PDB file of C-alpha atoms in Angstrom:
ATOM      1  CA  MET C 154       7.349  -4.945 -69.510  1.00 49.00           C
ATOM      2  CA  LEU C 155       4.275  -3.961 -67.375  1.00 51.00           C
ATOM      3  CA  SER C 156       3.628  -6.759 -63.996  1.00 57.00           C
ATOM      4  CA  LEU C 157       0.544  -7.877 -63.283  1.00 53.00           C
ATOM      5  CA  PRO C 158       0.259  -5.833 -60.309  1.00 56.00           C
ATOM      6  CA  ALA C 159       1.008  -2.849 -61.840  1.00 56.00           C
ATOM      7  CA  LEU C 160      -1.934  -3.543 -64.254  1.00 53.00           C
ATOM      8  CA  CYS C 161      -4.346  -3.944 -61.227  1.00 57.00           C
ATOM      9  CA  VAL C 162      -2.865  -0.696 -59.840  1.00 54.00           C
ATOM     10  CA  GLY C 163      -3.330   0.798 -62.973  1.00 57.00           C
ATOM     11  CA  THR C 164      -6.860  -0.456 -63.497  1.00 58.00           C
ATOM     12  CA  LEU C 165      -7.806   0.560 -59.654  1.00 55.00           C
ATOM     13  CA  ALA C 166      -6.918   4.206 -60.462  1.00 55.00           C
ATOM     14  CA  ARG C 167      -8.748   4.482 -63.543  1.00 58.00           C
ATOM     15  CA  ARG C 168     -11.918   3.328 -61.488  1.00 57.00           C
ATOM     16  CA  GLY C 169     -11.336   5.339 -59.051  1.00 54.00           C
ATOM     17  CA  VAL C 170     -10.648   3.036 -55.968  1.00 52.00           C
ATOM     18  CA  LEU C 171      -7.270   4.405 -55.509  1.00 53.00           C
ATOM     19  CA  GLY C 172      -8.171   8.239 -56.034  1.00 56.00           C
ATOM     20  CA  THR C 173      -7.808  10.453 -53.137  1.00 57.00           C
ATOM     21  CA  ALA C 174     -11.346  10.435 -51.977  1.00 56.00           C
ATOM     22  CA  SER C 175     -11.433   6.860 -51.294  1.00 57.00           C
ATOM     23  CA  ILE C 176      -8.465   6.910 -49.563  1.00 56.00           C
ATOM     24  CA  ARG C 177      -9.728   9.811 -47.113  1.00 56.00           C
ATOM     25  CA  ALA C 178     -12.708   8.139 -46.539  1.00 58.00           C
ATOM     26  CA  ALA C 179     -10.989   4.653 -45.949  1.00 57.00           C
ATOM     27  CA  HIS C 180      -9.179   6.438 -43.569  1.00 57.00           C
ATOM     28  CA  GLY C 181     -11.997   7.985 -41.664  1.00 57.00           C
ATOM     29  CA  HIS C 182     -11.653  11.290 -43.449  1.00 53.00           C
ATOM     30  CA  SER C 183     -15.172  11.052 -45.179  1.00 56.00           C
ATOM     31  CA  GLY C 184     -15.101  14.855 -45.687  1.00 59.00           C
ATOM     32  CA  HIS C 185     -16.361  15.493 -41.649  1.00 67.00           C
ATOM     33  CA  VAL C 186     -13.941  17.929 -40.391  1.00 68.00           C
ATOM     34  CA  ALA C 187     -12.983  17.601 -36.811  1.00 74.00           C
ATOM     35  CA  THR C 188     -13.531  21.621 -35.294  1.00 78.00           C
ATOM     36  CA  GLN C 189     -12.000  22.822 -32.800  1.00 82.00           C
ATOM     37  CA  GLU C 190     -14.041  24.475 -29.704  1.00 79.00           C
ATOM     38  CA  ASP C 191     -12.601  28.504 -29.266  1.00 82.00           C
ATOM     39  CA  MET C 192     -10.976  28.311 -25.794  1.00 82.00           C
ATOM     40  CA  SER C 193     -10.403  31.711 -25.564  1.00 86.00           C
ATOM     41  CA  VAL C 194     -14.146  32.802 -25.117  1.00 86.00           C
ATOM     42  CA  PRO C 195     -15.387  32.416 -21.666  1.00 87.00           C
ATOM     43  CA  ARG C 196     -17.489  28.323 -20.634  1.00 87.00           C
ATOM     44  CA  TYR C 197     -20.004  27.472 -18.571  1.00 88.00           C
ATOM     45  CA  TYR C 198     -18.775  25.469 -15.441  1.00 84.00           C
ATOM     46  CA  ASP C 199     -20.345  24.111 -12.099  1.00 85.00           C
ATOM     47  CA  LYS C 200     -17.153  24.454  -9.661  1.00 84.00           C
ATOM     48  CA  ARG C 201     -18.265  24.676  -6.092  1.00 83.00           C
ATOM     49  CA  SER C 202     -15.263  27.086  -5.028  1.00 85.00           C
ATOM     50  CA  SER C 203     -16.446  29.549  -7.972  1.00 82.00           C
ATOM     51  CA  PRO C 204     -20.121  29.063  -8.232  1.00 79.00           C
ATOM     52  CA  LEU C 205     -21.001  32.004 -10.424  1.00 84.00           C
ATOM     53  CA  PRO C 206     -19.752  31.125 -13.893  1.00 85.00           C
ATOM     54  CA  ASP C 207     -18.859  34.077 -16.523  1.00 87.00           C
ATOM     55  CA  VAL C 208     -21.433  33.347 -18.793  1.00 89.00           C
ATOM     56  CA  PRO C 209     -25.406  31.601 -18.224  1.00 90.00           C
ATOM     57  CA  TYR C 210     -26.043  27.896 -18.804  1.00 91.00           C
ATOM     58  CA  CYS C 211     -28.524  28.373 -21.793  1.00 88.00           C
ATOM     59  CA  LYS C 212     -26.876  30.628 -24.265  1.00 86.00           C
ATOM     60  CA  GLU C 213     -29.710  29.629 -26.905  1.00 89.00           C
ATOM     61  CA  LEU C 214     -33.121  29.988 -25.594  1.00 90.00           C
ATOM     62  CA  GLY C 215     -36.311  29.286 -27.055  1.00 92.00           C
ATOM     63  CA  ALA C 216     -39.527  30.671 -27.345  1.00 93.00           C
ATOM     64  CA  GLU C 217     -40.775  29.239 -24.302  1.00 92.00           C
ATOM     65  CA  GLN C 218     -37.786  30.577 -22.612  1.00 92.00           C
ATOM     66  CA  LYS C 219     -37.447  33.880 -24.054  1.00 93.00           C
ATOM     67  CA  ALA C 220     -41.202  34.723 -23.000  1.00 93.00           C
ATOM     68  CA  LEU C 221     -40.277  33.880 -19.562  1.00 92.00           C
ATOM     69  CA  LYS C 222     -37.394  36.184 -19.670  1.00 91.00           C
ATOM     70  CA  GLU C 223     -39.623  38.702 -20.757  1.00 91.00           C
ATOM     71  CA  LYS C 224     -41.761  38.254 -17.830  1.00 91.00           C
ATOM     72  CA  GLU C 225     -38.511  38.163 -15.604  1.00 90.00           C
ATOM     73  CA  LYS C 226     -38.533  42.126 -16.246  1.00 91.00           C
ATOM     74  CA  GLY C 227     -41.896  42.907 -14.582  1.00 90.00           C
ATOM     75  CA  SER C 228     -42.847  41.693 -10.919  1.00 91.00           C
ATOM     76  CA  TRP C 229     -41.340  39.252  -9.808  1.00 88.00           C
ATOM     77  CA  LYS C 230     -44.723  38.645  -7.204  1.00 90.00           C
ATOM     78  CA  GLN C 231     -46.607  37.613 -10.311  1.00 89.00           C
ATOM     79  CA  LEU C 232     -44.100  34.336 -11.198  1.00 91.00           C
ATOM     80  CA  SER C 233     -45.032  31.114  -9.938  1.00 93.00           C
ATOM     81  CA  ASN C 234     -42.376  28.963  -7.939  1.00 93.00           C
ATOM     82  CA  GLU C 235     -42.252  26.751 -11.184  1.00 93.00           C
ATOM     83  CA  GLU C 236     -41.350  30.063 -13.634  1.00 93.00           C
ATOM     84  CA  LYS C 237     -38.557  31.087 -11.027  1.00 93.00           C
ATOM     85  CA  VAL C 238     -36.885  28.018 -10.421  1.00 92.00           C
ATOM     86  CA  ALA C 239     -37.136  27.908 -14.408  1.00 93.00           C
ATOM     87  CA  LEU C 240     -35.487  31.236 -14.633  1.00 92.00           C
ATOM     88  CA  TYR C 241     -32.732  29.958 -12.240  1.00 91.00           C
ATOM     89  CA  HIS C 242     -32.079  26.925 -14.417  1.00 91.00           C
ATOM     90  CA  LEU C 243     -31.138  29.445 -17.310  1.00 91.00           C
ATOM     91  CA  LYS C 244     -28.696  30.379 -15.648  1.00 90.00           C
ATOM     92  CA  PHE C 245     -27.274  28.079 -13.810  1.00 92.00           C
ATOM     93  CA  ASN C 246     -27.240  23.922 -14.448  1.00 91.00           C
ATOM     94  CA  GLN C 247     -27.140  22.840 -10.615  1.00 89.00           C
ATOM     95  CA  THR C 248     -27.828  24.940  -7.480  1.00 86.00           C
ATOM     96  CA  PHE C 249     -25.200  24.825  -4.789  1.00 85.00           C
ATOM     97  CA  ALA C 250     -27.224  22.507  -2.605  1.00 86.00           C
ATOM     98  CA  GLN C 251     -26.736  19.869  -5.785  1.00 87.00           C
ATOM     99  CA  MET C 252     -23.274  20.635  -6.306  1.00 86.00           C
ATOM    100  CA  ASN C 253     -22.660  20.079  -2.856  1.00 86.00           C
ATOM    101  CA  ARG C 254     -24.362  16.325  -2.111  1.00 87.00           C
ATOM    102  CA  PRO C 255     -21.873  13.645  -2.155  1.00 89.00           C
ATOM    103  CA  SER C 256     -21.536  11.423  -4.937  1.00 88.00           C
ATOM    104  CA  ASN C 257     -21.214   7.739  -5.179  1.00 91.00           C
ATOM    105  CA  GLU C 258     -17.611   7.885  -6.211  1.00 93.00           C
ATOM    106  CA  TRP C 259     -16.635   6.553  -3.302  1.00 94.00           C
ATOM    107  CA  LYS C 260     -18.378   3.298  -4.116  1.00 96.00           C
ATOM    108  CA  THR C 261     -16.734   2.403  -7.205  1.00 97.00           C
ATOM    109  CA  VAL C 262     -13.094   3.254  -5.825  1.00 97.00           C
ATOM    110  CA  LEU C 263     -13.523   0.837  -2.434  1.00 97.00           C
ATOM    111  CA  GLY C 264     -14.859  -2.283  -4.986  1.00 98.00           C
ATOM    112  CA  GLY C 265     -12.074  -1.141  -7.220  1.00 98.00           C
ATOM    113  CA  MET C 266      -9.473  -1.430  -4.007  1.00 98.00           C
ATOM    114  CA  PHE C 267     -10.843  -5.285  -3.137  1.00 98.00           C
ATOM    115  CA  VAL C 268     -10.906  -6.613  -6.337  1.00 98.00           C
ATOM    116  CA  PHE C 269      -7.125  -5.305  -6.896  1.00 98.00           C
ATOM    117  CA  PHE C 270      -6.659  -6.497  -3.349  1.00 98.00           C
ATOM    118  CA  GLY C 271      -8.361  -9.886  -3.952  1.00 98.00           C
ATOM    119  CA  PHE C 272      -6.652 -10.285  -7.395  1.00 98.00           C
ATOM    120  CA  THR C 273      -3.363  -9.595  -5.800  1.00 98.00           C
ATOM    121  CA  GLY C 274      -4.240 -12.569  -2.848  1.00 98.00           C
ATOM    122  CA  LEU C 275      -4.705 -14.632  -5.464  1.00 98.00           C
ATOM    123  CA  ILE C 276      -1.350 -14.303  -7.451  1.00 98.00           C
ATOM    124  CA  VAL C 277       0.318 -14.247  -4.028  1.00 97.00           C
ATOM    125  CA  TRP C 278      -1.571 -17.799  -2.760  1.00 97.00           C
ATOM    126  CA  TRP C 279      -0.341 -19.110  -6.581  1.00 97.00           C
ATOM    127  CA  GLN C 280       3.238 -18.620  -6.107  1.00 96.00           C
ATOM    128  CA  ARG C 281       3.424 -19.823  -2.304  1.00 93.00           C
ATOM    129  CA  VAL C 282       1.715 -22.828  -3.739  1.00 93.00           C
ATOM    130  CA  TYR C 283       3.409 -23.403  -7.044  1.00 94.00           C
ATOM    131  CA  VAL C 284       6.159 -20.985  -7.422  1.00 95.00           C
ATOM    132  CA  PHE C 285       8.030 -20.561  -4.231  1.00 93.00           C
ATOM    133  CA  PRO C 286       9.824 -24.362  -2.812  1.00 92.00           C
ATOM    134  CA  PRO C 287       8.675 -25.680   0.049  1.00 88.00           C
ATOM    135  CA  LYS C 288      10.223 -24.217   3.762  1.00 88.00           C
ATOM    136  CA  PRO C 289      12.939 -25.165   5.125  1.00 93.00           C
ATOM    137  CA  HIS C 290      13.572 -27.507   7.713  1.00 93.00           C
ATOM    138  CA  THR C 291      15.666 -25.327   9.488  1.00 94.00           C
ATOM    139  CA  LEU C 292      12.040 -23.065  10.403  1.00 94.00           C
ATOM    140  CA  THR C 293      10.551 -25.984  11.684  1.00 95.00           C
ATOM    141  CA  GLU C 294       9.367 -25.877  15.381  1.00 95.00           C
ATOM    142  CA  GLU C 295      11.572 -28.858  16.871  1.00 96.00           C
ATOM    143  CA  TRP C 296      14.799 -27.678  15.125  1.00 96.00           C
ATOM    144  CA  LYS C 297      14.625 -24.226  16.744  1.00 95.00           C
ATOM    145  CA  ALA C 298      13.917 -25.813  19.743  1.00 94.00           C
ATOM    146  CA  GLN C 299      17.210 -27.850  18.734  1.00 95.00           C
ATOM    147  CA  GLN C 300      18.877 -24.903  18.019  1.00 94.00           C
ATOM    148  CA  VAL C 301      17.771 -22.601  21.289  1.00 93.00           C
ATOM    149  CA  LYS C 302      18.989 -25.585  23.257  1.00 92.00           C
ATOM    150  CA  ARG C 303      22.827 -26.165  21.723  1.00 95.00           C
ATOM    151  CA  MET C 304      22.849 -22.321  22.352  1.00 93.00           C
ATOM    152  CA  LEU C 305      21.970 -22.598  26.173  1.00 92.00           C
ATOM    153  CA  ASP C 306      24.578 -25.851  26.608  1.00 92.00           C
ATOM    154  CA  MET C 307      27.529 -23.579  24.640  1.00 93.00           C
ATOM    155  CA  ARG C 308      26.647 -21.070  26.963  1.00 91.00           C
ATOM    156  CA  MET C 309      26.516 -17.960  24.289  1.00 90.00           C
ATOM    157  CA  ASN C 310      26.793 -14.791  25.407  1.00 89.00           C
ATOM    158  CA  PRO C 311      26.619 -15.718  28.981  1.00 88.00           C
ATOM    159  CA  ILE C 312      27.051 -11.870  30.302  1.00 89.00           C
ATOM    160  CA  GLN C 313      24.052  -9.864  29.128  1.00 90.00           C
ATOM    161  CA  GLY C 314      22.996 -12.153  26.139  1.00 87.00           C
ATOM    162  CA  PHE C 315      20.618 -15.337  25.540  1.00 84.00           C
ATOM    163  CA  SER C 316      22.622 -17.732  28.034  1.00 88.00           C
ATOM    164  CA  ALA C 317      22.539 -14.786  31.102  1.00 90.00           C
ATOM    165  CA  LYS C 318      18.370 -15.131  30.837  1.00 91.00           C
ATOM    166  CA  TRP C 319      18.467 -19.013  31.504  1.00 91.00           C
ATOM    167  CA  ASP C 320      18.633 -20.401  34.859  1.00 90.00           C
ATOM    168  CA  TYR C 321      21.166 -23.587  34.265  1.00 90.00           C
ATOM    169  CA  ASP C 322      20.306 -24.607  38.373  1.00 91.00           C
ATOM    170  CA  LYS C 323      16.460 -24.903  37.702  1.00 91.00           C
ATOM    171  CA  ASN C 324      16.376 -25.296  33.787  1.00 89.00           C
ATOM    172  CA  GLU C 325      14.336 -23.020  33.074  1.00 92.00           C
ATOM    173  CA  TRP C 326      14.226 -19.274  32.076  1.00 91.00           C
ATOM    174  CA  LYS C 327      14.921 -16.943  34.461  1.00 90.00           C
ATOM    175  CA  LYS C 328      12.253 -14.262  35.735  1.00 86.00           C
TER     176      LYS C 328
END
């Protein structure tokens, strides 16, 4: 005897809702296969440490660029400055000066650090106000003064310690 869910699954399977194509489409496999780039061939990169890459920046040339490459084979005196720059940018993406130009990344890093320090300061303030107990009475100034007076009255460490620095005749610290 078949149960109701088994009948529903059978109906859905016949209609193609539970087929492999629909399952692949539901999970992002809609016929598009991700290709992996071949890492064994040389690639273009801009680096200051190695300014001459293994391959040119533009691999596929358009009609204008092919005409410019043919013109390059002739005399360079006939080329304008714009054409020389265009030829340069066929081979390289950036000039060496552009690679050496400082970036504004330090602003982002510094801003992130300030946000982090500010958030940490808020957490510390919140803990001091709401989490930590109040300071003990033994840390108040009057308690510390009474403790110093008691130590002097008991003449603690009279040779090299605390009492050795107190003048008992004048009731003041020795100079």
